[in-house]
Amino acid sequence: MLRVTRSTVDSLGTNALAEWDVAYPQHPEDQNILITTLDKIVNWGRNSSVWPFTFGLACCAIEMMATGAPKFDLDRFGAGAFRATPRQADLMIVAGTVTLKMGLRVKRLYEQMAEPRYVISMGACATAGGPYWQHGYHVMKGVDRVIPVDVYVPGCPPRPEALIEGVCLLREKIKRDSVLNRKRGSLL
Ligand code: SF4
């Protein structure tokens, strides 16, 4: 059972209440009590504040930057606060070509992010090597060879709308996560 004051409810708005799937008490004396599950309220907080890591590898990163700009307004989803350090970031958007030399750095940066952490593979290069899949001896054929990926966004490069859809899919996955029974891959 979750106890929430009336002012908290007013500031969060009805959308939040719909996501929490709350039960409204009937008795007037219990009007400041909402009943929901731990998973629902924690996942609501997490999917409303997926902060990406400021991190780009090649041309796809330009589209990622455009996605964060005012025209596409990633802040609508609470994902506009790009962090300059992995320790404050929830989401790594692998935007660009992952060379074999860079792969180990990508892995290290991922490991410096706190759990729960999420990964979007943005574009053909990060997903499978892109134009370098056949003759690019220096290119990793998919970043999922070194870190787990939650969402793949296709394209060369993907448009900002495609990345936004990837973020929305990730948010849907986070809603299905379990706080107490979380294990890597449970989102997949
Ligand atoms: S997928 Fe295309 S646009 Fe993206 S980094 Fe590779 S070559 Fe560049």
PDB file of C-alpha atoms and ligand atoms in Angstrom:
ATOM      1  CA  MET A   1       0.000   0.000   0.000  1.00  0.00           C
ATOM      2  CA  LEU A   2       1.292   3.400  -0.927  1.00  0.00           C
ATOM      3  CA  ARG A   3       0.362   6.515   1.003  1.00  0.00           C
ATOM      4  CA  VAL A   4       0.364   9.642  -1.127  1.00  0.00           C
ATOM      5  CA  THR A   5      -0.702  13.120  -0.083  1.00  0.00           C
ATOM      6  CA  ARG A   6      -3.260  15.033  -2.067  1.00  0.00           C
ATOM      7  CA  SER A   7      -0.677  17.632  -3.109  1.00  0.00           C
ATOM      8  CA  THR A   8       1.558  14.874  -4.533  1.00  0.00           C
ATOM      9  CA  VAL A   9      -1.326  13.535  -6.568  1.00  0.00           C
ATOM     10  CA  ASP A  10      -2.172  17.008  -7.825  1.00  0.00           C
ATOM     11  CA  SER A  11       1.392  17.663  -8.934  1.00  0.00           C
ATOM     12  CA  LEU A  12       1.764  14.288 -10.711  1.00  0.00           C
ATOM     13  CA  GLY A  13      -1.493  14.533 -12.612  1.00  0.00           C
ATOM     14  CA  THR A  14      -3.933  11.934 -13.830  1.00  0.00           C
ATOM     15  CA  ASN A  15      -1.572  10.363 -16.398  1.00  0.00           C
ATOM     16  CA  ALA A  16       0.696   9.144 -13.631  1.00  0.00           C
ATOM     17  CA  LEU A  17      -2.238   7.720 -11.749  1.00  0.00           C
ATOM     18  CA  ALA A  18      -3.372   5.841 -14.847  1.00  0.00           C
ATOM     19  CA  GLU A  19       0.095   4.302 -15.248  1.00  0.00           C
ATOM     20  CA  TRP A  20       0.200   3.220 -11.618  1.00  0.00           C
ATOM     21  CA  ASP A  21      -3.068   1.357 -12.017  1.00  0.00           C
ATOM     22  CA  VAL A  22      -4.163   2.614  -8.624  1.00  0.00           C
ATOM     23  CA  ALA A  23      -7.134   1.514  -6.644  1.00  0.00           C
ATOM     24  CA  TYR A  24      -9.159   4.403  -5.314  1.00  0.00           C
ATOM     25  CA  PRO A  25     -10.429   3.956  -1.771  1.00  0.00           C
ATOM     26  CA  GLN A  26     -14.135   4.571  -1.414  1.00  0.00           C
ATOM     27  CA  HIS A  27     -14.186   5.798   2.157  1.00  0.00           C
ATOM     28  CA  PRO A  28     -13.770   9.599   2.411  1.00  0.00           C
ATOM     29  CA  GLU A  29     -11.356   9.293   5.336  1.00  0.00           C
ATOM     30  CA  ASP A  30      -8.976   7.287   3.132  1.00  0.00           C
ATOM     31  CA  GLN A  31      -8.882   9.762   0.283  1.00  0.00           C
ATOM     32  CA  ASN A  32      -5.139  10.287   0.625  1.00  0.00           C
ATOM     33  CA  ILE A  33      -4.355   6.584   0.175  1.00  0.00           C
ATOM     34  CA  LEU A  34      -3.598   4.985  -3.163  1.00  0.00           C
ATOM     35  CA  ILE A  35      -2.957   1.282  -3.628  1.00  0.00           C
ATOM     36  CA  THR A  36      -0.632   0.031  -6.336  1.00  0.00           C
ATOM     37  CA  THR A  37       2.287  -2.368  -6.746  1.00  0.00           C
ATOM     38  CA  LEU A  38       5.959  -1.686  -6.156  1.00  0.00           C
ATOM     39  CA  ASP A  39       6.734  -2.679  -9.748  1.00  0.00           C
ATOM     40  CA  LYS A  40       4.269  -0.203 -11.186  1.00  0.00           C
ATOM     41  CA  ILE A  41       5.430   2.826  -9.253  1.00  0.00           C
ATOM     42  CA  VAL A  42       9.172   2.081  -9.569  1.00  0.00           C
ATOM     43  CA  ASN A  43       8.872   1.315 -13.278  1.00  0.00           C
ATOM     44  CA  TRP A  44       6.861   4.503 -13.734  1.00  0.00           C
ATOM     45  CA  GLY A  45       9.725   6.463 -12.187  1.00  0.00           C
ATOM     46  CA  ARG A  46      12.305   4.658 -14.285  1.00  0.00           C
ATOM     47  CA  ASN A  47      10.580   4.951 -17.621  1.00  0.00           C
ATOM     48  CA  SER A  48       9.863   8.623 -16.999  1.00  0.00           C
ATOM     49  CA  SER A  49      13.535   9.495 -16.523  1.00  0.00           C
ATOM     50  CA  VAL A  50      15.675   7.458 -18.890  1.00  0.00           C
ATOM     51  CA  TRP A  51      18.745   9.669 -19.023  1.00  0.00           C
ATOM     52  CA  PRO A  52      21.010   8.895 -21.995  1.00  0.00           C
ATOM     53  CA  PHE A  53      24.759   8.889 -21.923  1.00  0.00           C
ATOM     54  CA  THR A  54      26.431  11.617 -24.047  1.00  0.00           C
ATOM     55  CA  PHE A  55      28.247   9.252 -26.288  1.00  0.00           C
ATOM     56  CA  GLY A  56      28.554   8.994 -30.061  1.00  0.00           C
ATOM     57  CA  LEU A  57      30.802   7.007 -32.375  1.00  0.00           C
ATOM     58  CA  ALA A  58      30.103   8.073 -35.965  1.00  0.00           C
ATOM     59  CA  CYS A  59      27.525   9.600 -38.323  1.00  0.00           C
ATOM     60  CA  CYS A  60      24.513   8.117 -36.475  1.00  0.00           C
ATOM     61  CA  ALA A  61      25.473  10.325 -33.545  1.00  0.00           C
ATOM     62  CA  ILE A  62      24.498  13.394 -35.584  1.00  0.00           C
ATOM     63  CA  GLU A  63      20.948  12.039 -35.818  1.00  0.00           C
ATOM     64  CA  MET A  64      21.033  11.292 -32.099  1.00  0.00           C
ATOM     65  CA  MET A  65      22.005  14.921 -31.435  1.00  0.00           C
ATOM     66  CA  ALA A  66      19.146  16.078 -33.663  1.00  0.00           C
ATOM     67  CA  THR A  67      16.792  13.876 -31.661  1.00  0.00           C
ATOM     68  CA  GLY A  68      17.803  15.723 -28.506  1.00  0.00           C
ATOM     69  CA  ALA A  69      17.310  19.121 -30.116  1.00  0.00           C
ATOM     70  CA  PRO A  70      14.081  21.163 -29.708  1.00  0.00           C
ATOM     71  CA  LYS A  71      12.469  20.075 -33.004  1.00  0.00           C
ATOM     72  CA  PHE A  72      12.141  16.458 -31.873  1.00  0.00           C
ATOM     73  CA  ASP A  73      12.065  17.178 -28.145  1.00  0.00           C
ATOM     74  CA  LEU A  74      13.222  13.999 -26.450  1.00  0.00           C
ATOM     75  CA  ASP A  75      12.343  15.681 -23.168  1.00  0.00           C
ATOM     76  CA  ARG A  76       8.702  14.750 -23.782  1.00  0.00           C
ATOM     77  CA  PHE A  77       9.671  11.273 -22.634  1.00  0.00           C
ATOM     78  CA  GLY A  78      11.925  12.366 -19.783  1.00  0.00           C
ATOM     79  CA  ALA A  79      14.929  11.281 -21.843  1.00  0.00           C
ATOM     80  CA  GLY A  80      16.372  14.656 -22.766  1.00  0.00           C
ATOM     81  CA  ALA A  81      18.913  14.973 -19.965  1.00  0.00           C
ATOM     82  CA  PHE A  82      22.048  13.686 -21.683  1.00  0.00           C
ATOM     83  CA  ARG A  83      24.671  13.010 -19.019  1.00  0.00           C
ATOM     84  CA  ALA A  84      28.384  13.515 -19.532  1.00  0.00           C
ATOM     85  CA  THR A  85      29.359  10.581 -17.339  1.00  0.00           C
ATOM     86  CA  PRO A  86      28.261   6.932 -17.397  1.00  0.00           C
ATOM     87  CA  ARG A  87      27.722   7.024 -13.632  1.00  0.00           C
ATOM     88  CA  GLN A  88      24.722   9.334 -14.024  1.00  0.00           C
ATOM     89  CA  ALA A  89      23.271   7.738 -17.142  1.00  0.00           C
ATOM     90  CA  ASP A  90      20.585   5.049 -17.509  1.00  0.00           C
ATOM     91  CA  LEU A  91      20.718   4.552 -21.254  1.00  0.00           C
ATOM     92  CA  MET A  92      23.612   4.005 -23.630  1.00  0.00           C
ATOM     93  CA  ILE A  93      22.663   4.794 -27.218  1.00  0.00           C
ATOM     94  CA  VAL A  94      25.357   3.149 -29.317  1.00  0.00           C
ATOM     95  CA  ALA A  95      25.231   5.568 -32.240  1.00  0.00           C
ATOM     96  CA  GLY A  96      27.777   4.726 -34.898  1.00  0.00           C
ATOM     97  CA  THR A  97      30.416   2.302 -36.056  1.00  0.00           C
ATOM     98  CA  VAL A  98      31.938   0.203 -33.291  1.00  0.00           C
ATOM     99  CA  THR A  99      35.508  -0.616 -34.255  1.00  0.00           C
ATOM    100  CA  LEU A 100      37.285  -3.509 -32.598  1.00  0.00           C
ATOM    101  CA  LYS A 101      39.541  -1.009 -30.875  1.00  0.00           C
ATOM    102  CA  MET A 102      36.558   0.951 -29.522  1.00  0.00           C
ATOM    103  CA  GLY A 103      34.600  -2.140 -28.498  1.00  0.00           C
ATOM    104  CA  LEU A 104      36.539  -2.600 -25.268  1.00  0.00           C
ATOM    105  CA  ARG A 105      36.010   1.081 -24.386  1.00  0.00           C
ATOM    106  CA  VAL A 106      32.279   0.721 -25.038  1.00  0.00           C
ATOM    107  CA  LYS A 107      32.195  -2.275 -22.711  1.00  0.00           C
ATOM    108  CA  ARG A 108      34.080  -0.415 -20.008  1.00  0.00           C
ATOM    109  CA  LEU A 109      31.758   2.595 -20.209  1.00  0.00           C
ATOM    110  CA  TYR A 110      28.735   0.287 -20.047  1.00  0.00           C
ATOM    111  CA  GLU A 111      30.117  -1.379 -16.938  1.00  0.00           C
ATOM    112  CA  GLN A 112      30.535   2.025 -15.278  1.00  0.00           C
ATOM    113  CA  MET A 113      26.801   2.672 -15.587  1.00  0.00           C
ATOM    114  CA  ALA A 114      24.707   1.795 -12.552  1.00  0.00           C
ATOM    115  CA  GLU A 115      21.932  -0.810 -12.722  1.00  0.00           C
ATOM    116  CA  PRO A 116      19.334  -0.730 -14.081  1.00  0.00           C
ATOM    117  CA  ARG A 117      21.016   0.245 -17.339  1.00  0.00           C
ATOM    118  CA  TYR A 118      19.708  -0.004 -20.846  1.00  0.00           C
ATOM    119  CA  VAL A 119      21.211  -0.086 -24.324  1.00  0.00           C
ATOM    120  CA  ILE A 120      19.822   1.000 -27.681  1.00  0.00           C
ATOM    121  CA  SER A 121      21.786  -0.069 -30.732  1.00  0.00           C
ATOM    122  CA  MET A 122      21.240   2.780 -33.170  1.00  0.00           C
ATOM    123  CA  GLY A 123      21.818   2.117 -36.859  1.00  0.00           C
ATOM    124  CA  ALA A 124      23.155  -0.632 -39.070  1.00  0.00           C
ATOM    125  CA  CYS A 125      26.785  -0.245 -37.952  1.00  0.00           C
ATOM    126  CA  ALA A 126      26.124  -0.714 -34.234  1.00  0.00           C
ATOM    127  CA  THR A 127      23.691  -3.540 -34.919  1.00  0.00           C
ATOM    128  CA  ALA A 128      25.610  -5.623 -37.461  1.00  0.00           C
ATOM    129  CA  GLY A 129      28.589  -3.740 -38.887  1.00  0.00           C
ATOM    130  CA  GLY A 130      26.590  -1.737 -41.451  1.00  0.00           C
ATOM    131  CA  PRO A 131      28.450  -1.002 -44.699  1.00  0.00           C
ATOM    132  CA  TYR A 132      31.519  -2.619 -43.181  1.00  0.00           C
ATOM    133  CA  TRP A 133      29.923  -5.976 -42.478  1.00  0.00           C
ATOM    134  CA  GLN A 134      31.847  -7.783 -45.225  1.00  0.00           C
ATOM    135  CA  HIS A 135      35.185  -6.066 -45.777  1.00  0.00           C
ATOM    136  CA  GLY A 136      35.554  -3.971 -42.635  1.00  0.00           C
ATOM    137  CA  TYR A 137      38.219  -6.058 -40.920  1.00  0.00           C
ATOM    138  CA  HIS A 138      38.407  -3.428 -38.176  1.00  0.00           C
ATOM    139  CA  VAL A 139      34.671  -3.219 -37.422  1.00  0.00           C
ATOM    140  CA  MET A 140      32.773  -5.230 -34.828  1.00  0.00           C
ATOM    141  CA  LYS A 141      29.792  -6.969 -36.447  1.00  0.00           C
ATOM    142  CA  GLY A 142      27.327  -5.886 -33.798  1.00  0.00           C
ATOM    143  CA  VAL A 143      27.817  -4.216 -30.425  1.00  0.00           C
ATOM    144  CA  ASP A 144      25.838  -7.038 -28.812  1.00  0.00           C
ATOM    145  CA  ARG A 145      29.039  -9.066 -29.000  1.00  0.00           C
ATOM    146  CA  VAL A 146      30.336  -7.092 -26.019  1.00  0.00           C
ATOM    147  CA  ILE A 147      27.261  -5.651 -24.242  1.00  0.00           C
ATOM    148  CA  PRO A 148      23.574  -6.693 -24.043  1.00  0.00           C
ATOM    149  CA  VAL A 149      21.216  -4.678 -26.231  1.00  0.00           C
ATOM    150  CA  ASP A 150      17.585  -3.950 -25.313  1.00  0.00           C
ATOM    151  CA  VAL A 151      16.352  -2.284 -28.504  1.00  0.00           C
ATOM    152  CA  TYR A 152      17.711  -2.262 -32.061  1.00  0.00           C
ATOM    153  CA  VAL A 153      16.910   0.741 -34.269  1.00  0.00           C
ATOM    154  CA  PRO A 154      17.457  -0.013 -37.983  1.00  0.00           C
ATOM    155  CA  GLY A 155      18.649   2.475 -40.601  1.00  0.00           C
ATOM    156  CA  CYS A 156      21.761   4.083 -42.041  1.00  0.00           C
ATOM    157  CA  PRO A 157      21.349   6.451 -40.362  1.00  0.00           C
ATOM    158  CA  PRO A 158      17.992   6.101 -38.594  1.00  0.00           C
ATOM    159  CA  ARG A 159      15.905   9.264 -38.597  1.00  0.00           C
ATOM    160  CA  PRO A 160      15.281  10.961 -35.239  1.00  0.00           C
ATOM    161  CA  GLU A 161      11.708   9.647 -35.382  1.00  0.00           C
ATOM    162  CA  ALA A 162      13.085   6.100 -35.498  1.00  0.00           C
ATOM    163  CA  LEU A 163      15.262   6.704 -32.455  1.00  0.00           C
ATOM    164  CA  ILE A 164      12.280   8.179 -30.633  1.00  0.00           C
ATOM    165  CA  GLU A 165      10.326   5.033 -31.427  1.00  0.00           C
ATOM    166  CA  GLY A 166      13.233   3.023 -30.016  1.00  0.00           C
ATOM    167  CA  VAL A 167      13.092   5.040 -26.804  1.00  0.00           C
ATOM    168  CA  CYS A 168       9.322   4.483 -26.614  1.00  0.00           C
ATOM    169  CA  LEU A 169       9.784   0.723 -27.080  1.00  0.00           C
ATOM    170  CA  LEU A 170      12.376   0.733 -24.324  1.00  0.00           C
ATOM    171  CA  ARG A 171       9.959   2.551 -22.029  1.00  0.00           C
ATOM    172  CA  GLU A 172       7.328  -0.096 -22.730  1.00  0.00           C
ATOM    173  CA  LYS A 173       9.846  -2.782 -21.806  1.00  0.00           C
ATOM    174  CA  ILE A 174      10.760  -1.013 -18.584  1.00  0.00           C
ATOM    175  CA  LYS A 175       7.075  -1.021 -17.630  1.00  0.00           C
ATOM    176  CA  ARG A 176       7.140  -4.837 -17.752  1.00  0.00           C
ATOM    177  CA  ASP A 177      10.253  -5.134 -15.594  1.00  0.00           C
ATOM    178  CA  SER A 178      10.144  -6.638 -12.127  1.00  0.00           C
ATOM    179  CA  VAL A 179      11.958  -4.813  -9.344  1.00  0.00           C
ATOM    180  CA  LEU A 180      12.449  -7.784  -7.030  1.00  0.00           C
ATOM    181  CA  ASN A 181      12.925 -10.485  -9.657  1.00  0.00           C
ATOM    182  CA  ARG A 182      15.084  -8.562 -12.046  1.00  0.00           C
ATOM    183  CA  LYS A 183      17.665 -10.466 -14.009  1.00  0.00           C
ATOM    184  CA  ARG A 184      19.547  -9.338 -17.047  1.00  0.00           C
ATOM    185  CA  GLY A 185      17.565 -10.151 -20.136  1.00  0.00           C
ATOM    186  CA  SER A 186      14.188 -10.131 -18.383  1.00  0.00           C
ATOM    187  CA  LEU A 187      13.288  -7.112 -20.462  1.00  0.00           C
ATOM    188  CA  LEU A 188      13.829  -8.990 -23.693  1.00  0.00           C
TER     189      LEU A 188
HETATM  190  S1  SF4 B   1      24.790   3.099 -39.831  1.00  0.00           S
HETATM  191 FE1  SF4 B   1      25.306   4.477 -41.554  1.00  0.00          FE
HETATM  192  S2  SF4 B   1      24.992   6.531 -40.712  1.00  0.00           S
HETATM  193 FE2  SF4 B   1      25.156   5.121 -38.941  1.00  0.00          FE
HETATM  194  S3  SF4 B   1      27.322   5.151 -38.371  1.00  0.00           S
HETATM  195 FE3  SF4 B   1      27.019   3.453 -39.827  1.00  0.00          FE
HETATM  196  S4  SF4 B   1      27.541   4.347 -41.838  1.00  0.00           S
HETATM  197 FE4  SF4 B   1      27.181   6.048 -40.425  1.00  0.00          FE
END
